[in-house]
Structure formats: structure tokens, C-alpha cells
Coordinates of C-alpha atoms in Angstrom, one line a residue:
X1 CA -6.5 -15.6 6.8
X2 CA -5.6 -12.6 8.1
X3 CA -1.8 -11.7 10.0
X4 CA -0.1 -8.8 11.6
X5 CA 2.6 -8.4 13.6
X6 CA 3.1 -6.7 16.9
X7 CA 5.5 -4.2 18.1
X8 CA 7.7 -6.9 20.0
X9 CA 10.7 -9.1 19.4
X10 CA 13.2 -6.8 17.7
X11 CA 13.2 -5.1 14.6
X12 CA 11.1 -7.5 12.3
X13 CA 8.0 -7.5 15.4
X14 CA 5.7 -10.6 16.5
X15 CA 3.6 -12.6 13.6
X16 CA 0.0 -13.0 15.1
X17 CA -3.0 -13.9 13.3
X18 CA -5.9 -11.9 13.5
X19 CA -9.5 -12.6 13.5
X20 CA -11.7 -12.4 10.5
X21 CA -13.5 -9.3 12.5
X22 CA -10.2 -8.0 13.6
X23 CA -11.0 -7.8 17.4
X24 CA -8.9 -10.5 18.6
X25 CA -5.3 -12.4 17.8
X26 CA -3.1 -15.0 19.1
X27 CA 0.9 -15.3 18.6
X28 CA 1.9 -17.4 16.1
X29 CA 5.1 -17.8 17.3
X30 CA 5.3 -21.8 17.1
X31 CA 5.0 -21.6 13.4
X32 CA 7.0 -18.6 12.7
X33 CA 8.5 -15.9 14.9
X34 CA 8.0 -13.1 11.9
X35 CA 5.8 -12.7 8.7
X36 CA 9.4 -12.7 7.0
X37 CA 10.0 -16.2 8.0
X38 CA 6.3 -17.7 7.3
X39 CA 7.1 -16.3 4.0
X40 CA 10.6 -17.6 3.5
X41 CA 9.4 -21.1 4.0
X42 CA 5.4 -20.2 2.9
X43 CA 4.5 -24.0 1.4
X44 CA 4.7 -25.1 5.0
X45 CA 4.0 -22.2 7.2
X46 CA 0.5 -21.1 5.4
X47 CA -1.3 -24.4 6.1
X48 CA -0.3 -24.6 9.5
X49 CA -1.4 -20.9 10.1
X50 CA -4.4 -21.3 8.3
X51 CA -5.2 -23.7 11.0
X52 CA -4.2 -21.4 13.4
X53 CA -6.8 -18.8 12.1
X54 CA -9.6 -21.4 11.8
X55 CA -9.1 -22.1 14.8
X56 CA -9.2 -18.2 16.6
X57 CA -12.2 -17.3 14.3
X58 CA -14.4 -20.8 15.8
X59 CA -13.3 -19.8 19.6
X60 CA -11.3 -22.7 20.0
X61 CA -7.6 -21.5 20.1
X62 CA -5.5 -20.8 22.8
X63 CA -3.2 -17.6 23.9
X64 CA -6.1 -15.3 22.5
X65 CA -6.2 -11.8 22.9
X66 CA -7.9 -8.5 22.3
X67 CA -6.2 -6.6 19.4
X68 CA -5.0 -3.0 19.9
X69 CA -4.0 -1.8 16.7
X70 CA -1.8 0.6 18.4
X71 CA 0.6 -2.0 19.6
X72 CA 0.7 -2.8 15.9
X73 CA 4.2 -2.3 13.8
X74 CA 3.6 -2.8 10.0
X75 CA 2.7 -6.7 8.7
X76 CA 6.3 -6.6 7.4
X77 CA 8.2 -3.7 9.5
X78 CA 10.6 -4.3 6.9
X79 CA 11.0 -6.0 3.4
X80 CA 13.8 -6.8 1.1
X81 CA 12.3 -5.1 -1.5
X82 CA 9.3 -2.8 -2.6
X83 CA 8.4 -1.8 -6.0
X84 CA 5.4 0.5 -7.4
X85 CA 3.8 0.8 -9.9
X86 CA 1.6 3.3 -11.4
X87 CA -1.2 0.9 -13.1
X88 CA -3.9 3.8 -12.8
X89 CA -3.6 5.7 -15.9
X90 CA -5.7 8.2 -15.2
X91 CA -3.6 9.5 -12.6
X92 CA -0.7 9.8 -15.4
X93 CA -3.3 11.4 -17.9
X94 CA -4.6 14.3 -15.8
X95 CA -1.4 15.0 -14.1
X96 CA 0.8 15.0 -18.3
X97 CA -2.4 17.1 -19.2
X98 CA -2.2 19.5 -16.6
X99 CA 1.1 20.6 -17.7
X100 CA 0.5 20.1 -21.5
X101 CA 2.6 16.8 -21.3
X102 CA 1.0 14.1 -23.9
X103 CA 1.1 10.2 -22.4
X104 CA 3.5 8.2 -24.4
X105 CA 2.0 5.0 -26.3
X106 CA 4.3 3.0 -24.3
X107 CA 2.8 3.9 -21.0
X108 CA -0.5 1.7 -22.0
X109 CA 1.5 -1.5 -22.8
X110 CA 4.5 -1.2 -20.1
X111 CA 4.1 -0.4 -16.3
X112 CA 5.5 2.6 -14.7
X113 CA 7.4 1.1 -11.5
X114 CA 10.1 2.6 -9.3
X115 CA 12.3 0.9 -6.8
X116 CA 10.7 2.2 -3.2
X117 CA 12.1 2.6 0.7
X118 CA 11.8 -0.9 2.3
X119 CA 14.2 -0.6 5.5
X120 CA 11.5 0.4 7.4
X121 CA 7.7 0.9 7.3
X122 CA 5.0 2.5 9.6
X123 CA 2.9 1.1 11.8
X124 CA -0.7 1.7 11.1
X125 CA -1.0 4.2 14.0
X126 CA 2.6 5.5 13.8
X127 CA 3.1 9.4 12.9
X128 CA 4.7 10.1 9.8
X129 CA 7.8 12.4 9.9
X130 CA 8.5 15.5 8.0
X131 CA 11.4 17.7 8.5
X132 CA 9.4 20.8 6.8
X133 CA 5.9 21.3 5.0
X134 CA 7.9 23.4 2.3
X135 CA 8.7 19.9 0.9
X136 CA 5.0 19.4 -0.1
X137 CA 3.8 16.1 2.7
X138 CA 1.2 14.4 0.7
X139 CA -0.3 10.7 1.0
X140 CA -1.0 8.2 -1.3
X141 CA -3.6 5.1 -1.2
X142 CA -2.8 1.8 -2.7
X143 CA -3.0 -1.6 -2.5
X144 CA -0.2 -3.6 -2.3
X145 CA 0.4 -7.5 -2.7
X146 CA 3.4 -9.4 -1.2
X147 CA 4.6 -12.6 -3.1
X148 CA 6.5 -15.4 -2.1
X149 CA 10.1 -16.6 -4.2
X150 CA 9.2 -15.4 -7.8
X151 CA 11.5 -17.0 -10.7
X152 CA 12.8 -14.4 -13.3
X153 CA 11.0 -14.2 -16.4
X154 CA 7.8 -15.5 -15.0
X155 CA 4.7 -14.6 -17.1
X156 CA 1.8 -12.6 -15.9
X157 CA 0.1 -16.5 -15.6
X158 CA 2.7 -17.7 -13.7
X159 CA 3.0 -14.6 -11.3
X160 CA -0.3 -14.7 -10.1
X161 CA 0.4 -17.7 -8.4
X162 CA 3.1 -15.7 -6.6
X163 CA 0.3 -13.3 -5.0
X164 CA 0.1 -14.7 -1.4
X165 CA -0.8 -11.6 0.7
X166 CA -2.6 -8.5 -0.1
X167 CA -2.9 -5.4 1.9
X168 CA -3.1 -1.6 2.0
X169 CA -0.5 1.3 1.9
X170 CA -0.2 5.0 2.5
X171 CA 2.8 5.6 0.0
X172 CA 4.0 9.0 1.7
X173 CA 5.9 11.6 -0.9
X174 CA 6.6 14.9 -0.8
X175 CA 5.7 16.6 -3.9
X176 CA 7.7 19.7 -3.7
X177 CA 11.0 17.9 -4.5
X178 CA 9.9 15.4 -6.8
X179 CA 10.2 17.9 -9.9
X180 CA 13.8 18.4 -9.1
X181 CA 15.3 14.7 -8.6
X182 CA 13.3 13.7 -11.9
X183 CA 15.1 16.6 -13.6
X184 CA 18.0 14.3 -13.0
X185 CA 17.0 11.8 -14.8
X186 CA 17.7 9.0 -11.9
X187 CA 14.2 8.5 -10.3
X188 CA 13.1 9.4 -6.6
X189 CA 15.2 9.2 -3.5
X190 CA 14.6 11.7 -1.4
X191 CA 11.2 12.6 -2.2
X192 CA 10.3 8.8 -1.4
X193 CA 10.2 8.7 2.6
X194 CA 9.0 5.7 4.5
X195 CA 5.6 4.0 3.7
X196 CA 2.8 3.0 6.3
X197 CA 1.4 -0.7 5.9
X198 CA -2.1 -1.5 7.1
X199 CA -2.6 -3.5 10.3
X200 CA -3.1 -6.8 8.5
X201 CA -2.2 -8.2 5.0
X202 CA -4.8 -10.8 4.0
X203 CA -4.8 -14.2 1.7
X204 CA -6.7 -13.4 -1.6
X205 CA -10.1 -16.2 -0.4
X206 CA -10.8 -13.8 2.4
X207 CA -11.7 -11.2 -0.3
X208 CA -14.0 -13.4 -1.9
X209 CA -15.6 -12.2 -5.3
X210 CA -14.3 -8.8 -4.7
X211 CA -10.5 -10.4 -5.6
X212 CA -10.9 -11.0 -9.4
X213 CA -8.5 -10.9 -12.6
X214 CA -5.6 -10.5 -9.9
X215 CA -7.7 -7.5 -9.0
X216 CA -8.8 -5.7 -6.1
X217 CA -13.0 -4.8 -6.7
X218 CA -13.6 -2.6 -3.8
X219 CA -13.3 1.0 -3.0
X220 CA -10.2 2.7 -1.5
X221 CA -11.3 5.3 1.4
X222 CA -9.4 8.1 2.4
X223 CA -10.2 10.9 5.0
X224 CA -8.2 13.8 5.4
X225 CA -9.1 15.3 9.3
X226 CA -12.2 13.1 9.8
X227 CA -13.6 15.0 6.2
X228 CA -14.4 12.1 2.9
X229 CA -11.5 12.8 0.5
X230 CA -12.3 10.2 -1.8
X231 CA -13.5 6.5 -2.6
X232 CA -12.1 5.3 -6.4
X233 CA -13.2 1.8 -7.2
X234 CA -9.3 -0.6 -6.9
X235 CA -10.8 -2.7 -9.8
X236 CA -12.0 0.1 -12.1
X237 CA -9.2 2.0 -14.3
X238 CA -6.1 -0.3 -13.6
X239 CA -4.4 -0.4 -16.9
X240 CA -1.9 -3.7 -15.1
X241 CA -3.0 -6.3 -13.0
X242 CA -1.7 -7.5 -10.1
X243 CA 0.0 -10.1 -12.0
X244 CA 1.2 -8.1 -14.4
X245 CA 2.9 -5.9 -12.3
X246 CA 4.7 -8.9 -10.6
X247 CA 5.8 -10.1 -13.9
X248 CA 7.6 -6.7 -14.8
X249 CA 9.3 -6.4 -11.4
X250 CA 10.6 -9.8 -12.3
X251 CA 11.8 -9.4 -15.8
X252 CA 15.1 -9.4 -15.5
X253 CA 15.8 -10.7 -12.1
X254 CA 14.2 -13.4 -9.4
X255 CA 11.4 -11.2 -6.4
X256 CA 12.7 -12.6 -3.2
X257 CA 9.8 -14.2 -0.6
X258 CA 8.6 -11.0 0.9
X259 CA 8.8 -8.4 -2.1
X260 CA 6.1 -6.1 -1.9
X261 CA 4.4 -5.0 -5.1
X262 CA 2.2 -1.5 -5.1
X263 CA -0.6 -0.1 -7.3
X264 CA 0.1 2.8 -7.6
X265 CA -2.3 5.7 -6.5
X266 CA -5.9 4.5 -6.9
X267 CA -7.3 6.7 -9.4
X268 CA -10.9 6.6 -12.0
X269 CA -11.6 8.3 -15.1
X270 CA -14.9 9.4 -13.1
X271 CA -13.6 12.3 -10.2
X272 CA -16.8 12.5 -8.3
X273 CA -15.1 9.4 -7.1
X274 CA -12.7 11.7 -5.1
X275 CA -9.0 11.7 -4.9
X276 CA -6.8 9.4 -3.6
X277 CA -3.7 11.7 -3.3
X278 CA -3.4 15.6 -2.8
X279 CA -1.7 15.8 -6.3
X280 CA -4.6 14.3 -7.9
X281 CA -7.0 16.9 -6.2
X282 CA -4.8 19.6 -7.0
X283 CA -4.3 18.1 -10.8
X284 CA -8.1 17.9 -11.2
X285 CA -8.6 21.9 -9.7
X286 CA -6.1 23.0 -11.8
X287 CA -8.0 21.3 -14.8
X288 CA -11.3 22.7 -13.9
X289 CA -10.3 26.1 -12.7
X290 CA -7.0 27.0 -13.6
X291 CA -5.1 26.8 -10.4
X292 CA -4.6 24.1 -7.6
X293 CA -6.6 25.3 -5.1
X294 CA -6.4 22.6 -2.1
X295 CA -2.6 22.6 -0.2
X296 CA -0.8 19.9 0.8
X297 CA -0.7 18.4 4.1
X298 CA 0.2 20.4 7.0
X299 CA 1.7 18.9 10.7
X300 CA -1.3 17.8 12.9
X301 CA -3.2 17.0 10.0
X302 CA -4.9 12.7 10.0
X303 CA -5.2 10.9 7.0
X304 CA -7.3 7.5 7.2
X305 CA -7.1 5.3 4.8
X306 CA -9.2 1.6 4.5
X307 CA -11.1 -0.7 2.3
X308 CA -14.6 -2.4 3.5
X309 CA -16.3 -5.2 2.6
X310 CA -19.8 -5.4 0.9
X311 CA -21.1 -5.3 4.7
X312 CA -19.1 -2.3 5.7
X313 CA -16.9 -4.3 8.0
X314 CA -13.0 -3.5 7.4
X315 CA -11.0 -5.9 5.7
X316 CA -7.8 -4.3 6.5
X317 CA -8.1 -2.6 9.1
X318 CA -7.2 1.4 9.1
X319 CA -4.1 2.8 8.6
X320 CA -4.7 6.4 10.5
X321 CA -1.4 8.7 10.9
X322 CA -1.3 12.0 12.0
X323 CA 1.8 14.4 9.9
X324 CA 4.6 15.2 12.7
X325 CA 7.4 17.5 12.4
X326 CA 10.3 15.5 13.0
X327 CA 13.5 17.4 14.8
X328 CA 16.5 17.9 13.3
X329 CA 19.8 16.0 14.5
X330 CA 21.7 18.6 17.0

């Protein structure tokens, strides 16, 4: 099934469940008023939405309506915790080799993973605000997977069974003042601004074959002003699985119902794939020619970022944000 949530109801929005082609939705608000509370009580809440969805997708519910994905906020326009990872290792390799920087052994049996902003995600059609473009505004596709109460210690095995929603993210940094809060030695704050969500997380059976090995199998698009920027293969390169990942988030303590877990950057050993970040690109130029030769985003600039299916329908649908400057308090 497929669920969203629309910009109504206070801070947390409207659960609805959308249709398999994403053109129409119906509220949901008899099972659950929010994604957050299908999840906290998910055992009983997904059947009866399941229904729900069955129902929209043979014609036969009622309260349906067209879906605007501008009336959208973010699946979850909030979460009690996000986590990334960095399970592309490609990504790590070029960027360490671009600046003479070998990849430690430990890199390749324990995922990279930094506690992320969670207070508050974009819409799919919301601008993303940047006080300056001297701070470097770049994007970042992934994949995300939201779980439901995780125990602590859980093995990978046990984690997968957590997985319960998967969707898409643009992870939005700003490059520029990464370098100087890693200096510290005490991980990103504010080079870590808000995230967008997609319009609609899905359950892993509506992917099919492509979901495999608590894996993604599809191909992340990104545009950068209506121009291809890149298509890496999800399932290709990932050094940690899904359920991996959710298993080191958890080592030492429980994943509340609603924890979203990222990829990391979606990134292949094989470039003519394209990039799906602005550091990548300017990783691989600086590789091949010396010198970064691509800048980073500027305001009025679109990125689009979305997965299809083997038909070329969107499974997701697209997140598509245009870079804003955002005013400073007077």
C-alpha cells in the first residue's frame, strides 16, 4: 500500500492512502489520524488500511479524491528519530581518494551513520531554505525505510522484520561547512538542514521483485533544472543492507515506531551512471581532470528526484524543490 499525509490537522498533517497510480486518495482518518499513530499501534492499523487501499485501487471506497501533491506535507512531517547511513562505499572511496585519504578496513565491516534533523521535514513540493549559497546547497538522493518498535540488539535477521515502509529522501547539506564541524571531531549540526520526504512511503509487496535482500533494485533519478543528473542502480554497490543498517542504529538502544533509517547517497563503482549528489560530481571531475568543475546549487535552481518501476510508472512519487533564499530574522 501506499500512504501520505496531507497538509491539514496540525503539525503531524492528515494520513491518506494513495492509489497504486498515485492519482487519487481517501482520508484515513477512522484508522489513524497520522502516519505516527498507524505506526505506533502498526499490528492493528496496517490490516485495516490495507483494506482501505484495496479498496481505493478497485473503485469501491468512499471519501475519494484527486491527489495534488502540492497539498502534500512529508509522509511523516516529523519523526522521533532519523539516522543515515552511508552504505555506498564508493561514494566514501572517491571522495578519501580525491583528497589522498585511504578508506579504513573498518569502513567495509561497520556502517557509517550519523544522527540526522527529524523536527521537521519537507514536503515534496516545499522550497528548501538557505540563508546563503557561500555555505555550498547541495542535494542528496536516498532511500529511506521507516520501522516500527525495534528491540535493542536485534540482529540484521531480526531487523528486517522491522522494515514496514520505504520511501525516498532528498538529504539537503551544505557542503561548505561540513569540513569545519568535522574538524571538531563531534559530527554535523549545522551543515545538516532539514530533509525533504517523498509524497508517499510504500509497504515493501508493492515493490515486488525489485525489493530483494532488504534491498532496493531500481534506479535513483535525479534532475538538476529539468537536465538528467544521474540514475545509480539502489541495489548495486550497497556495502549494508537495509537490515543491516537497522541493526546498527539499534545496537545499543531500542528504534522507536517511526525511526527513519537512510542510505546514504546512492552511488556505483560505474560513473556513466551519473551522480546522485553535487559532491560526487565534483569528486569524480576532480579525479578525472584535476579540479571540480560543476558548482553547487544556486537559489532558483529544481532538483527532482524519483524512482520508477519496470513500466516507467512512479512508485514514489517526485520530490521536486526549488533552492530559496530564506530571510534573515529582523
Amino acid at each position: 500500500m501506499k500512504l501520505g499525509s496531507l497538509k491539514e490537522g496540525g503539525r503531524d498533517g492528515t494520513l491518506i492512502v494513495v492509489s497504486r497510480d498515485l492519482g487519487r486518495a481517501v482520508r484515513a482518518t477512522g484508522i489513524a489520524a497520522t502516519l505516527q499513530q498507524a505506526l505506533d499501534d502498526w499490528s492493528n492499523a496496517a490490516p485495516r488500511l490495507n483494506a482501505l487501499y484495496e479498496s481505493l485501487n478497485a473503485g469501491d471506497a468512499d471519501g475519494v479524491f484527486d491527489l495534488d501533491v502540492a497539498r502534500l506535507a512529508a509522509p511523516l512531517p516529523r519523526a522521533y528519530e532519523f539516522v543515515d547511513g552511508s552504505a555506498y562505499l564508493p561514494h566514501v572511496e572517491r571522495v578519501r581518494r580525491a583528497r589522498g585519504a585511504e578508506v579504513p578496513e573498518s569502513f567495509y565491516t561497520d556502517p557509517l551513520m550519523y544522527q540526522a534533523t527529524s523536527a521537521g521535514f519537507y514536503g515534496p513540493r516545499d522550497t528548501v531554505k538557505v540563508t546563503s549559497e557561500d555555505h555550498g546547497i547541495d542535494l542528496e538522493a536516498e532511500i529511506v525505510v521507516i520501522t516500527d518498535d525495534v528491540p535493542m540488539a536485534v540482529t540484521p535477521e531480526q531487523a528486517a522484520g522491522h522494515i514496514q515502509l520505504i520511501g525516498l529522501v532528498n538529504d539537503v547539506s551544505l557542503r561548505n561547512l561540513i569540513p569545519g564541524e568535522l574538524a571538531k571531531g563531534f559530527g554535523f549540526l549545522q551543515a545538516k538542514p532539514r530533509s525533504a520526504l517523498s509524497p508517499v512511503f510504500v509497504t515493501p509487496d508493492e515493490l515486488g521483485g525489485a525489493w530483494q535482500d532488504n534491498k532496493l533494485h531500481l534506479p535513483l533519478l535525479t534532475h538538476i533544472n529539468g537536465e538528467w543528473f544521474g540514475a545509480p542502480e539502489a541495489g548495486v554497490d550497497m556495502q549494508f543492507d537495509f537490515s543491516q543498517l537497522v541493526a546498527h542504529a539499534a545496537k545499543t538502544r531500542p528504534l522507536v515506531a517511526g525511526t527513519i533509517v537512510g542510505s546514504g547517497t546512492i552511488a556505483n563503482e560505474d560513473t556513466s551512471k551519473g551522480a546522485s549528489c553535487f559532491a560526487e560530481k565534483r569528486t569524480v571531475e576532480t579525479l578525472e581532470q584535476g579540479a571540480p568543475k560543476t558548482p553547487f546549487m544556486a537559489f532558483g535552481d529544481t532538483v527532482r528526484i524519483e524512482m520508477l518501476d519496470a513500466d516507467g510508472a512512479s512508485i514514489f512519487g517526485a520530490i521536486e524543490q526549488v533552492i530559496e533564499r530564506q530571510a534573515l530574522p529582523e
